[in-house]
Amino acid sequence: MGLASRHAVAVFLMLTSPALLAQSRYNLQPPATGIAAQIYDMHTLMLLICLFIFVIVFGVMFWAVIHHRKSKGAVAAHFHENTAVEIAWTVIPILILLGMAWPATRTVLEMKDTRDPDITIKATGYQWKWGYDYLQGEGQGIRFVSNLSTPREQVEGKAAKGEHYLVEVDNPVVVPAGKKIRVLTTAADVIHSWWLPAFGVKQDAIPGFIRDAWFRADQEGVYRGNCAELCGKDHGFMPIEVHVVSQEAYTKWVADRQAAMAAAASAGAREWAFAELVEHGAKVFAANCVACHQADGKGLPPAFPPLDGSKVVLGDAAGQIEVVLKGRPGTPMAAFGALLSDADIAAVITYTRNTWSNKTGEAIQPSQIAAARGK
């Protein structure tokens, strides 16, 4: 089916069955918030206006071509100007534009009204993951990193693609239904964009700046989006997943998260066995490092250097700890000190120093990471 035919089908669906249109792959996602519903309705209105103008303009044009062709003996009229026509083709478009601008302006103003939120969440874009901090409201103090959870076998074409291929994460954002959620967006490296179509939210995340948006989802469910700003090699691998749950379920999630954070803090205070560090480090590496440094540790030089045989990895542990904690300005190497716990960093460093051809036999303990942080 050609492009024109596909557009014709979409318009036919819109004119004959709004319910079918909502399910059509050619339209916006079904709205889950009031703002998204306004955007959806405005999109439909604009399309109808454009369709009406198209029919009128091309209808008059083709009528004129057919009925005033030379073979019928038509003779072109000669006139210099027509004041009434000129006024009409100036005033009518202005009225049409004003009619389109009114609902658009009203929606944009409402989109920007982030006052009095129930919960405030900061979303920080990294290459290529999202970090979330619950800054205000129930759940304040919760923070985590959200990575793509689609198995590498599916990404590499070695296994059948799952239902939520490339739009599933290991740590989704969880919010209660019916509450106003303010989202602050920023980035640690390059420009990203936090885009959740069903909520009508698309806000750029810019390094050094704080932007904001908001949503209130009344319907419980799982909603998915993506980074919508080209941000490098794995731009297509940093999805967004938001779970809207009941107030009771949200309160339970907050309690579970806070317990997990307390457990992680206690894990950083104990001595880990070497094998335990390597096993946990493999999981941390797979979730946070494999996209750049690759599963075989060979990296993708020159942007993403290899870890296998690396002088940094095989050198003094303090140097590698410094790099992992603070990153390397001017390179894609992010500062993981704000993203990972002491135990996670100790484990992943131990893993990289004792995997592939790297065999230092050295175990890095969480206490060493805490000391490097200056705790």
mmCIF file of N, CA, C and O in Angstrom, residues 141-214:
data_model
loop_
_atom_site.group_PDB
_atom_site.id
_atom_site.type_symbol
_atom_site.label_atom_id
_atom_site.label_comp_id
_atom_site.label_asym_id
_atom_site.label_seq_id
_atom_site.Cartn_x
_atom_site.Cartn_y
_atom_site.Cartn_z
ATOM 1 N N GLY A 141 13.567 10.654 48.872
ATOM 2 C CA GLY A 141 14.839 10.015 49.207
ATOM 3 C C GLY A 141 15.119 8.763 48.403
ATOM 4 O O GLY A 141 16.257 8.296 48.345
ATOM 5 N N ILE A 142 14.100 8.220 47.733
ATOM 6 C CA ILE A 142 14.310 7.044 46.893
ATOM 7 C C ILE A 142 15.064 7.463 45.636
ATOM 8 O O ILE A 142 14.750 8.474 45.011
ATOM 9 N N ARG A 143 16.046 6.686 45.272
ATOM 10 C CA ARG A 143 16.784 6.947 44.031
ATOM 11 C C ARG A 143 17.233 5.634 43.422
ATOM 12 O O ARG A 143 17.531 4.676 44.126
ATOM 13 N N PHE A 144 17.242 5.579 42.102
ATOM 14 C CA PHE A 144 17.668 4.364 41.415
ATOM 15 C C PHE A 144 17.987 4.678 39.964
ATOM 16 O O PHE A 144 17.662 5.757 39.453
ATOM 17 N N VAL A 145 18.631 3.724 39.318
ATOM 18 C CA VAL A 145 18.961 3.817 37.901
ATOM 19 C C VAL A 145 18.072 2.846 37.135
ATOM 20 O O VAL A 145 17.818 1.732 37.589
ATOM 21 N N SER A 146 17.587 3.286 36.001
ATOM 22 C CA SER A 146 16.685 2.478 35.179
ATOM 23 C C SER A 146 17.375 2.154 33.858
ATOM 24 O O SER A 146 17.659 3.038 33.056
ATOM 25 N N ASN A 147 17.645 0.859 33.642
ATOM 26 C CA ASN A 147 18.334 0.397 32.445
ATOM 27 C C ASN A 147 17.412 -0.446 31.568
ATOM 28 O O ASN A 147 16.465 -1.065 32.060
ATOM 29 N N LEU A 148 17.712 -0.493 30.302
ATOM 30 C CA LEU A 148 17.026 -1.411 29.394
ATOM 31 C C LEU A 148 17.176 -2.838 29.906
ATOM 32 O O LEU A 148 18.277 -3.260 30.276
ATOM 33 N N SER A 149 16.070 -3.587 29.952
ATOM 34 C CA SER A 149 16.130 -4.967 30.445
ATOM 35 C C SER A 149 15.916 -6.004 29.349
ATOM 36 O O SER A 149 15.899 -7.199 29.640
ATOM 37 N N THR A 150 15.750 -5.571 28.111
ATOM 38 C CA THR A 150 15.651 -6.531 27.012
ATOM 39 C C THR A 150 16.933 -7.347 26.943
ATOM 40 O O THR A 150 18.030 -6.777 26.904
ATOM 41 N N PRO A 151 16.847 -8.665 26.939
ATOM 42 C CA PRO A 151 18.061 -9.498 26.912
ATOM 43 C C PRO A 151 18.940 -9.202 25.700
ATOM 44 O O PRO A 151 18.441 -8.907 24.606
ATOM 45 N N ARG A 152 20.260 -9.276 25.904
ATOM 46 C CA ARG A 152 21.199 -9.019 24.814
ATOM 47 C C ARG A 152 20.989 -9.970 23.647
ATOM 48 O O ARG A 152 21.220 -9.620 22.490
ATOM 49 N N GLU A 153 20.543 -11.187 23.936
ATOM 50 C CA GLU A 153 20.315 -12.165 22.866
ATOM 51 C C GLU A 153 19.256 -11.646 21.882
ATOM 52 O O GLU A 153 19.370 -11.861 20.676
ATOM 53 N N GLN A 154 18.227 -10.978 22.409
ATOM 54 C CA GLN A 154 17.200 -10.415 21.532
ATOM 55 C C GLN A 154 17.750 -9.237 20.737
ATOM 56 O O GLN A 154 17.479 -9.096 19.541
ATOM 57 N N VAL A 155 18.522 -8.384 21.398
ATOM 58 C CA VAL A 155 19.094 -7.217 20.731
ATOM 59 C C VAL A 155 20.017 -7.642 19.594
ATOM 60 O O VAL A 155 20.039 -7.039 18.514
ATOM 61 N N GLU A 156 20.772 -8.714 19.812
ATOM 62 C CA GLU A 156 21.734 -9.194 18.818
ATOM 63 C C GLU A 156 21.123 -10.159 17.820
ATOM 64 O O GLU A 156 21.831 -10.720 16.977
ATOM 65 N N GLY A 157 19.813 -10.376 17.894
ATOM 66 C CA GLY A 157 19.131 -11.235 16.935
ATOM 67 C C GLY A 157 19.347 -12.715 17.154
ATOM 68 O O GLY A 157 19.091 -13.519 16.257
ATOM 69 N N LYS A 158 19.787 -13.097 18.347
ATOM 70 C CA LYS A 158 20.038 -14.512 18.628
ATOM 71 C C LYS A 158 18.840 -15.194 19.279
ATOM 72 O O LYS A 158 18.870 -16.398 19.529
ATOM 73 N N ALA A 159 17.807 -14.419 19.595
ATOM 74 C CA ALA A 159 16.597 -14.968 20.213
ATOM 75 C C ALA A 159 15.396 -14.194 19.705
ATOM 76 O O ALA A 159 15.527 -13.061 19.206
ATOM 77 N N ALA A 160 14.226 -14.808 19.809
ATOM 78 C CA ALA A 160 13.002 -14.147 19.361
ATOM 79 C C ALA A 160 12.733 -12.910 20.208
ATOM 80 O O ALA A 160 12.988 -12.899 21.415
ATOM 81 N N LYS A 161 12.216 -11.872 19.576
ATOM 82 C CA LYS A 161 11.955 -10.623 20.271
ATOM 83 C C LYS A 161 10.717 -10.761 21.154
ATOM 84 O O LYS A 161 9.703 -11.308 20.752
ATOM 85 N N GLY A 162 10.811 -10.248 22.382
ATOM 86 C CA GLY A 162 9.726 -10.312 23.331
ATOM 87 C C GLY A 162 8.642 -9.283 23.050
ATOM 88 O O GLY A 162 8.778 -8.425 22.164
ATOM 89 N N GLU A 163 7.572 -9.338 23.838
ATOM 90 C CA GLU A 163 6.427 -8.450 23.641
ATOM 91 C C GLU A 163 6.814 -6.983 23.804
ATOM 92 O O GLU A 163 6.304 -6.111 23.090
ATOM 93 N N HIS A 164 7.704 -6.696 24.737
ATOM 94 C CA HIS A 164 8.079 -5.308 25.019
ATOM 95 C C HIS A 164 9.532 -5.042 24.626
ATOM 96 O O HIS A 164 10.267 -4.356 25.345
ATOM 97 N N TYR A 165 9.920 -5.562 23.509
ATOM 98 C CA TYR A 165 11.279 -5.420 22.997
ATOM 99 C C TYR A 165 11.699 -3.951 22.951
ATOM 100 O O TYR A 165 11.024 -3.109 22.357
ATOM 101 N N LEU A 166 12.789 -3.640 23.647
ATOM 102 C CA LEU A 166 13.419 -2.317 23.701
ATOM 103 C C LEU A 166 12.594 -1.251 24.423
ATOM 104 O O LEU A 166 12.980 -0.077 24.426
ATOM 105 N N VAL A 167 11.464 -1.622 25.034
ATOM 106 C CA VAL A 167 10.705 -0.636 25.818
ATOM 107 C C VAL A 167 10.434 -1.172 27.230
ATOM 108 O O VAL A 167 9.434 -0.834 27.853
ATOM 109 N N GLU A 168 11.334 -2.008 27.748
ATOM 110 C CA GLU A 168 11.216 -2.580 29.084
ATOM 111 C C GLU A 168 12.470 -2.246 29.878
ATOM 112 O O GLU A 168 13.563 -2.171 29.326
ATOM 113 N N VAL A 169 12.300 -2.039 31.180
ATOM 114 C CA VAL A 169 13.428 -1.636 32.027
ATOM 115 C C VAL A 169 13.486 -2.506 33.273
ATOM 116 O O VAL A 169 12.517 -3.176 33.637
ATOM 117 N N ASP A 170 14.653 -2.463 33.932
ATOM 118 C CA ASP A 170 14.810 -3.243 35.159
ATOM 119 C C ASP A 170 14.205 -2.540 36.376
ATOM 120 O O ASP A 170 13.706 -3.190 37.295
ATOM 121 N N ASN A 171 14.226 -1.208 36.382
ATOM 122 C CA ASN A 171 13.671 -0.439 37.504
ATOM 123 C C ASN A 171 12.712 0.623 36.977
ATOM 124 O O ASN A 171 13.128 1.736 36.629
ATOM 125 N N PRO A 172 11.420 0.310 36.905
ATOM 126 C CA PRO A 172 10.469 1.304 36.393
ATOM 127 C C PRO A 172 10.156 2.380 37.427
ATOM 128 O O PRO A 172 10.307 2.180 38.634
ATOM 129 N N VAL A 173 9.715 3.525 36.935
ATOM 130 C CA VAL A 173 9.182 4.566 37.807
ATOM 131 C C VAL A 173 7.807 4.104 38.283
ATOM 132 O O VAL A 173 7.014 3.583 37.501
ATOM 133 N N VAL A 174 7.528 4.292 39.567
ATOM 134 C CA VAL A 174 6.229 3.918 40.129
ATOM 135 C C VAL A 174 5.595 5.155 40.747
ATOM 136 O O VAL A 174 6.247 5.881 41.510
ATOM 137 N N VAL A 175 4.332 5.412 40.392
ATOM 138 C CA VAL A 175 3.614 6.570 40.925
ATOM 139 C C VAL A 175 2.192 6.152 41.270
ATOM 140 O O VAL A 175 1.654 5.205 40.702
ATOM 141 N N PRO A 176 1.554 6.859 42.196
ATOM 142 C CA PRO A 176 0.161 6.544 42.529
ATOM 143 C C PRO A 176 -0.810 7.181 41.542
ATOM 144 O O PRO A 176 -0.560 8.278 41.021
ATOM 145 N N ALA A 177 -1.910 6.506 41.298
ATOM 146 C CA ALA A 177 -2.935 7.036 40.403
ATOM 147 C C ALA A 177 -3.603 8.252 41.035
ATOM 148 O O ALA A 177 -3.775 8.339 42.253
ATOM 149 N N GLY A 178 -3.985 9.204 40.183
ATOM 150 C CA GLY A 178 -4.736 10.364 40.643
ATOM 151 C C GLY A 178 -3.921 11.444 41.313
ATOM 152 O O GLY A 178 -4.487 12.427 41.801
ATOM 153 N N LYS A 179 -2.598 11.319 41.351
ATOM 154 C CA LYS A 179 -1.736 12.311 41.982
ATOM 155 C C LYS A 179 -0.994 13.130 40.923
ATOM 156 O O LYS A 179 -0.620 12.611 39.872
ATOM 157 N N LYS A 180 -0.766 14.406 41.226
ATOM 158 C CA LYS A 180 -0.013 15.257 40.308
ATOM 159 C C LYS A 180 1.472 15.000 40.510
ATOM 160 O O LYS A 180 2.007 15.212 41.600
ATOM 161 N N ILE A 181 2.121 14.541 39.435
ATOM 162 C CA ILE A 181 3.545 14.193 39.477
ATOM 163 C C ILE A 181 4.327 15.224 38.668
ATOM 164 O O ILE A 181 4.093 15.377 37.465
ATOM 165 N N ARG A 182 5.232 15.905 39.323
ATOM 166 C CA ARG A 182 6.123 16.842 38.625
ATOM 167 C C ARG A 182 7.425 16.127 38.306
ATOM 168 O O ARG A 182 8.006 15.472 39.174
ATOM 169 N N VAL A 183 7.878 16.257 37.071
ATOM 170 C CA VAL A 183 9.118 15.621 36.630
ATOM 171 C C VAL A 183 10.118 16.701 36.257
ATOM 172 O O VAL A 183 9.865 17.509 35.349
ATOM 173 N N LEU A 184 11.230 16.750 36.988
ATOM 174 C CA LEU A 184 12.335 17.646 36.651
ATOM 175 C C LEU A 184 13.308 16.883 35.775
ATOM 176 O O LEU A 184 13.708 15.765 36.117
ATOM 177 N N THR A 185 13.688 17.447 34.650
ATOM 178 C CA THR A 185 14.595 16.748 33.744
ATOM 179 C C THR A 185 15.914 17.490 33.615
ATOM 180 O O THR A 185 15.954 18.725 33.544
ATOM 181 N N THR A 186 16.993 16.722 33.596
ATOM 182 C CA THR A 186 18.327 17.251 33.335
ATOM 183 C C THR A 186 19.156 16.112 32.761
ATOM 184 O O THR A 186 18.649 15.007 32.564
ATOM 185 N N ALA A 187 20.412 16.369 32.475
ATOM 186 C CA ALA A 187 21.270 15.339 31.896
ATOM 187 C C ALA A 187 22.688 15.512 32.399
ATOM 188 O O ALA A 187 23.089 16.607 32.812
ATOM 189 N N ALA A 188 23.440 14.421 32.352
ATOM 190 C CA ALA A 188 24.809 14.433 32.858
ATOM 191 C C ALA A 188 25.838 14.507 31.742
ATOM 192 O O ALA A 188 27.024 14.726 32.029
ATOM 193 N N ASP A 189 25.430 14.326 30.492
ATOM 194 C CA ASP A 189 26.423 14.262 29.420
ATOM 195 C C ASP A 189 25.982 15.033 28.175
ATOM 196 O O ASP A 189 26.508 16.081 27.870
ATOM 197 N N VAL A 190 24.985 14.503 27.457
ATOM 198 C CA VAL A 190 24.484 15.155 26.256
ATOM 199 C C VAL A 190 22.987 15.398 26.427
ATOM 200 O O VAL A 190 22.398 15.031 27.441
ATOM 201 N N ILE A 191 22.356 16.016 25.443
ATOM 202 C CA ILE A 191 20.922 16.295 25.530
ATOM 203 C C ILE A 191 20.131 15.003 25.322
ATOM 204 O O ILE A 191 20.349 14.264 24.358
ATOM 205 N N HIS A 192 19.214 14.734 26.226
ATOM 206 C CA HIS A 192 18.260 13.636 26.110
ATOM 207 C C HIS A 192 16.858 14.244 26.104
ATOM 208 O O HIS A 192 16.699 15.464 26.181
ATOM 209 N N SER A 193 15.843 13.410 26.034
ATOM 210 C CA SER A 193 14.468 13.909 26.089
ATOM 211 C C SER A 193 13.570 12.848 26.703
ATOM 212 O O SER A 193 13.528 11.710 26.224
ATOM 213 N N TRP A 194 12.873 13.226 27.770
ATOM 214 C CA TRP A 194 11.993 12.304 28.508
ATOM 215 C C TRP A 194 10.618 12.362 27.861
ATOM 216 O O TRP A 194 9.885 13.336 28.007
ATOM 217 N N TRP A 195 10.261 11.286 27.146
ATOM 218 C CA TRP A 195 9.053 11.293 26.313
ATOM 219 C C TRP A 195 8.155 10.128 26.682
ATOM 220 O O TRP A 195 8.549 8.970 26.579
ATOM 221 N N LEU A 196 6.946 10.457 27.130
ATOM 222 C CA LEU A 196 5.947 9.451 27.458
ATOM 223 C C LEU A 196 4.658 9.829 26.723
ATOM 224 O O LEU A 196 3.864 10.633 27.216
ATOM 225 N N PRO A 197 4.440 9.278 25.539
ATOM 226 C CA PRO A 197 3.330 9.729 24.681
ATOM 227 C C PRO A 197 1.956 9.654 25.333
ATOM 228 O O PRO A 197 1.146 10.564 25.180
ATOM 229 N N ALA A 198 1.666 8.571 26.058
ATOM 230 C CA ALA A 198 0.337 8.410 26.644
ATOM 231 C C ALA A 198 0.041 9.462 27.701
ATOM 232 O O ALA A 198 -1.124 9.711 28.025
ATOM 233 N N PHE A 199 1.081 10.091 28.253
ATOM 234 C CA PHE A 199 0.896 11.139 29.253
ATOM 235 C C PHE A 199 0.950 12.539 28.636
ATOM 236 O O PHE A 199 0.738 13.530 29.330
ATOM 237 N N GLY A 200 1.269 12.638 27.360
ATOM 238 C CA GLY A 200 1.410 13.944 26.733
ATOM 239 C C GLY A 200 2.605 14.708 27.245
ATOM 240 O O GLY A 200 2.604 15.937 27.286
ATOM 241 N N VAL A 201 3.664 13.986 27.632
ATOM 242 C CA VAL A 201 4.869 14.608 28.194
ATOM 243 C C VAL A 201 6.055 14.354 27.271
ATOM 244 O O VAL A 201 6.340 13.215 26.904
ATOM 245 N N LYS A 202 6.730 15.416 26.897
ATOM 246 C CA LYS A 202 8.001 15.322 26.160
ATOM 247 C C LYS A 202 8.826 16.538 26.560
ATOM 248 O O LYS A 202 8.544 17.654 26.145
ATOM 249 N N GLN A 203 9.829 16.286 27.390
ATOM 250 C CA GLN A 203 10.633 17.390 27.924
ATOM 251 C C GLN A 203 12.113 17.091 27.744
ATOM 252 O O GLN A 203 12.603 16.054 28.181
ATOM 253 N N ASP A 204 12.831 18.012 27.100
ATOM 254 C CA ASP A 204 14.261 17.834 26.907
ATOM 255 C C ASP A 204 14.994 17.813 28.245
ATOM 256 O O ASP A 204 14.628 18.526 29.187
ATOM 257 N N ALA A 205 16.025 16.986 28.323
ATOM 258 C CA ALA A 205 16.908 16.916 29.494
ATOM 259 C C ALA A 205 18.269 17.440 29.049
ATOM 260 O O ALA A 205 18.972 16.776 28.275
ATOM 261 N N ILE A 206 18.633 18.624 29.524
ATOM 262 C CA ILE A 206 19.808 19.341 29.027
ATOM 263 C C ILE A 206 20.843 19.466 30.132
ATOM 264 O O ILE A 206 20.513 19.901 31.249
ATOM 265 N N PRO A 207 22.102 19.103 29.862
ATOM 266 C CA PRO A 207 23.148 19.249 30.892
ATOM 267 C C PRO A 207 23.236 20.685 31.402
ATOM 268 O O PRO A 207 23.258 21.637 30.620
ATOM 269 N N GLY A 208 23.265 20.833 32.721
ATOM 270 C CA GLY A 208 23.400 22.158 33.316
ATOM 271 C C GLY A 208 22.104 22.934 33.460
ATOM 272 O O GLY A 208 22.110 24.051 33.989
ATOM 273 N N PHE A 209 20.979 22.363 33.003
ATOM 274 C CA PHE A 209 19.690 23.036 33.102
ATOM 275 C C PHE A 209 18.671 22.113 33.740
ATOM 276 O O PHE A 209 18.761 20.887 33.626
ATOM 277 N N ILE A 210 17.686 22.691 34.389
ATOM 278 C CA ILE A 210 16.554 21.944 34.935
ATOM 279 C C ILE A 210 15.296 22.380 34.191
ATOM 280 O O ILE A 210 14.936 23.554 34.191
ATOM 281 N N ARG A 211 14.649 21.439 33.520
ATOM 282 C CA ARG A 211 13.351 21.691 32.887
ATOM 283 C C ARG A 211 12.307 20.885 33.647
ATOM 284 O O ARG A 211 12.642 19.966 34.385
ATOM 285 N N ASP A 212 11.036 21.220 33.476
ATOM 286 C CA ASP A 212 10.031 20.447 34.197
ATOM 287 C C ASP A 212 8.777 20.225 33.366
ATOM 288 O O ASP A 212 8.490 20.948 32.403
ATOM 289 N N ALA A 213 8.041 19.195 33.759
ATOM 290 C CA ALA A 213 6.761 18.839 33.155
ATOM 291 C C ALA A 213 5.943 18.161 34.247
ATOM 292 O O ALA A 213 6.439 17.948 35.354
ATOM 293 N N TRP A 214 4.708 17.814 33.944
ATOM 294 C CA TRP A 214 3.896 17.146 34.951
ATOM 295 C C TRP A 214 2.851 16.259 34.289
ATOM 296 O O TRP A 214 2.544 16.405 33.099
#
